[in-house]
């Protein structure tokens, strides 16, 4: 990720004087409008000074315009004054909704008071049935965006009730393109990619990355590792490094994957995890001997960081190892829990979304993916949303229609808590952390709240905040980490210290984590939410 530079900030301070000014007083250009004319490396560096980053790829919801309603107004990135109205257009051969078709609509936009002669605003227009886009470079009262015909009557009725959603790309055309370039390094398995991930996490989460003293990998004595001990993993480069970085930012977790240790009757140490990639490339629930798992971690070129979180002796004493093995074997080979992955994160109407993400954008993204990848969409959210409604096999449009019929908003539907006993088309659905915590439930860790805690509502952050881990550093094995690291857990791999804020601080309670906010950068969590 490109770092902020002071130079362009100074160059663009004059832009503020033009804000709100009419066209005749607009600056001829802003410094950043000339970036396409500069050498690419210099343009990227200067673009960094305007604070653009991968986050700027997310459009910001600015208005919903319904036919016959009052004009919507907002401030754009280029044009200070914007206004839009939506009008229905009749179907061929009759009035709207009759004759040979359903008709369509025209969105008419007015733009005024640009910040420069060369700037532009880029917009995304969305209903649950479609997504379109357009851009505007000049002040005018004649801009328009046309929906030639509705996909079906339900789309028209939805727009009549809720309007056409308008999203602004806050960085404009150039900023969006350079932000796209900026997000690419997050997934690069290079030093460049690693630096991009570290910079993103430092900027958006306040993560610190302090170098550890050598050695960076622990000389582990398997005799000191016990069934139920928790493994927190963090990758900072490559495909999974980029994905985990974005997941951390959204959920507030300072780790991106988890696994759990189990010992069999012969004393052999195993690692069980949901999300193990098999030879076919499928992500499944698997159990792998420790030596094999640890060997793969040491060879992993994504620079993984791994912490071992031993259970507290009192918790270990009540950990039912037989029940844990029985649960693990019952889940072996099942797919990773994509069905409910996003629902452990969304608990509230508005306080789980990092800006500019919100429920409007979530619906638009779901709509887009439903059209592009219907099977993917069904796996990721359709089944889970049907569970919340008590329906079966409704597609996204049917889900929205049914939600409306019940007088609920889509936002409310997203916040309905997941239930651990829900069975999906391929069985119970558990993410990496839900798999471990479901095992803990089976093993008695959450007693006396076993029946009143839904672990599929937990994120990775929620898991490592549980007050169930060792809290006496003197009882940690000597090979855990160097004394200079001063960590409350065993970091067994990684060049940087792993930071797990609020680690081991919250006692389990009934209905835990079913209504918790998690907004960056502080991710503040009220008690007993």
PDB file of N, CA and C in Angstrom, residues 2 47 82 138 169 183 217 221 241 250 325 343 370 440 447 498 509:
ATOM      1  N   UNK A   2       0.507   2.186  -0.799  1.00  0.00           N
ATOM      2  CA  UNK A   2       1.298   3.402  -0.917  1.00  0.00           C
ATOM      3  C   UNK A   2       1.138   4.242   0.336  1.00  0.00           C
ATOM      4  N   UNK A  47      -0.572   9.879  -5.385  1.00  0.00           N
ATOM      5  CA  UNK A  47      -1.945   9.497  -5.076  1.00  0.00           C
ATOM      6  C   UNK A  47      -2.069   9.107  -3.612  1.00  0.00           C
ATOM      7  N   UNK A  82     -25.536  18.053  -5.824  1.00  0.00           N
ATOM      8  CA  UNK A  82     -26.103  17.009  -6.664  1.00  0.00           C
ATOM      9  C   UNK A  82     -27.548  16.777  -6.258  1.00  0.00           C
ATOM     10  N   UNK A 138     -19.181  17.079 -16.133  1.00  0.00           N
ATOM     11  CA  UNK A 138     -19.508  18.495 -16.270  1.00  0.00           C
ATOM     12  C   UNK A 138     -20.789  18.820 -15.518  1.00  0.00           C
ATOM     13  N   UNK A 169     -18.498   6.572  -5.722  1.00  0.00           N
ATOM     14  CA  UNK A 169     -17.120   6.142  -5.537  1.00  0.00           C
ATOM     15  C   UNK A 169     -16.352   7.362  -5.007  1.00  0.00           C
ATOM     16  N   UNK A 183      -4.897  -2.432  -4.086  1.00  0.00           N
ATOM     17  CA  UNK A 183      -5.333  -3.634  -3.387  1.00  0.00           C
ATOM     18  C   UNK A 183      -4.613  -4.875  -3.900  1.00  0.00           C
ATOM     19  N   UNK A 217      10.924 -19.474  15.308  1.00  0.00           N
ATOM     20  CA  UNK A 217      10.122 -20.690  15.443  1.00  0.00           C
ATOM     21  C   UNK A 217      10.531 -21.401  16.728  1.00  0.00           C
ATOM     22  N   UNK A 221       7.923 -28.903  22.545  1.00  0.00           N
ATOM     23  CA  UNK A 221       7.836 -30.221  23.181  1.00  0.00           C
ATOM     24  C   UNK A 221       6.371 -30.631  23.182  1.00  0.00           C
ATOM     25  N   UNK A 241      -3.018 -14.288   2.826  1.00  0.00           N
ATOM     26  CA  UNK A 241      -2.635 -13.115   3.592  1.00  0.00           C
ATOM     27  C   UNK A 241      -3.515 -11.922   3.281  1.00  0.00           C
ATOM     28  N   UNK A 250     -12.531  -6.027   8.830  1.00  0.00           N
ATOM     29  CA  UNK A 250     -13.987  -6.045   8.931  1.00  0.00           C
ATOM     30  C   UNK A 250     -14.442  -6.493  10.319  1.00  0.00           C
ATOM     31  N   UNK A 325     -13.229 -35.682  20.689  1.00  0.00           N
ATOM     32  CA  UNK A 325     -12.876 -36.556  19.565  1.00  0.00           C
ATOM     33  C   UNK A 325     -14.121 -37.020  18.816  1.00  0.00           C
ATOM     34  N   UNK A 343     -22.321 -14.140   8.957  1.00  0.00           N
ATOM     35  CA  UNK A 343     -23.326 -13.841   9.971  1.00  0.00           C
ATOM     36  C   UNK A 343     -22.749 -13.828  11.385  1.00  0.00           C
ATOM     37  N   UNK A 370     -25.083 -12.720  -6.905  1.00  0.00           N
ATOM     38  CA  UNK A 370     -26.172 -13.634  -7.263  1.00  0.00           C
ATOM     39  C   UNK A 370     -26.317 -13.727  -8.775  1.00  0.00           C
ATOM     40  N   UNK A 440     -15.591 -27.269  21.810  1.00  0.00           N
ATOM     41  CA  UNK A 440     -15.564 -26.878  23.219  1.00  0.00           C
ATOM     42  C   UNK A 440     -16.934 -27.106  23.867  1.00  0.00           C
ATOM     43  N   UNK A 447     -19.986 -25.020  30.042  1.00  0.00           N
ATOM     44  CA  UNK A 447     -20.936 -25.300  31.128  1.00  0.00           C
ATOM     45  C   UNK A 447     -20.842 -24.192  32.183  1.00  0.00           C
ATOM     46  N   UNK A 498       2.737 -11.232  17.910  1.00  0.00           N
ATOM     47  CA  UNK A 498       1.308 -11.286  17.670  1.00  0.00           C
ATOM     48  C   UNK A 498       0.579 -10.542  18.787  1.00  0.00           C
ATOM     49  N   UNK A 509     -21.086 -16.230  29.036  1.00  0.00           N
ATOM     50  CA  UNK A 509     -22.407 -15.931  29.592  1.00  0.00           C
ATOM     51  C   UNK A 509     -23.462 -16.292  28.556  1.00  0.00           C
TER      52      UNK A 509
END
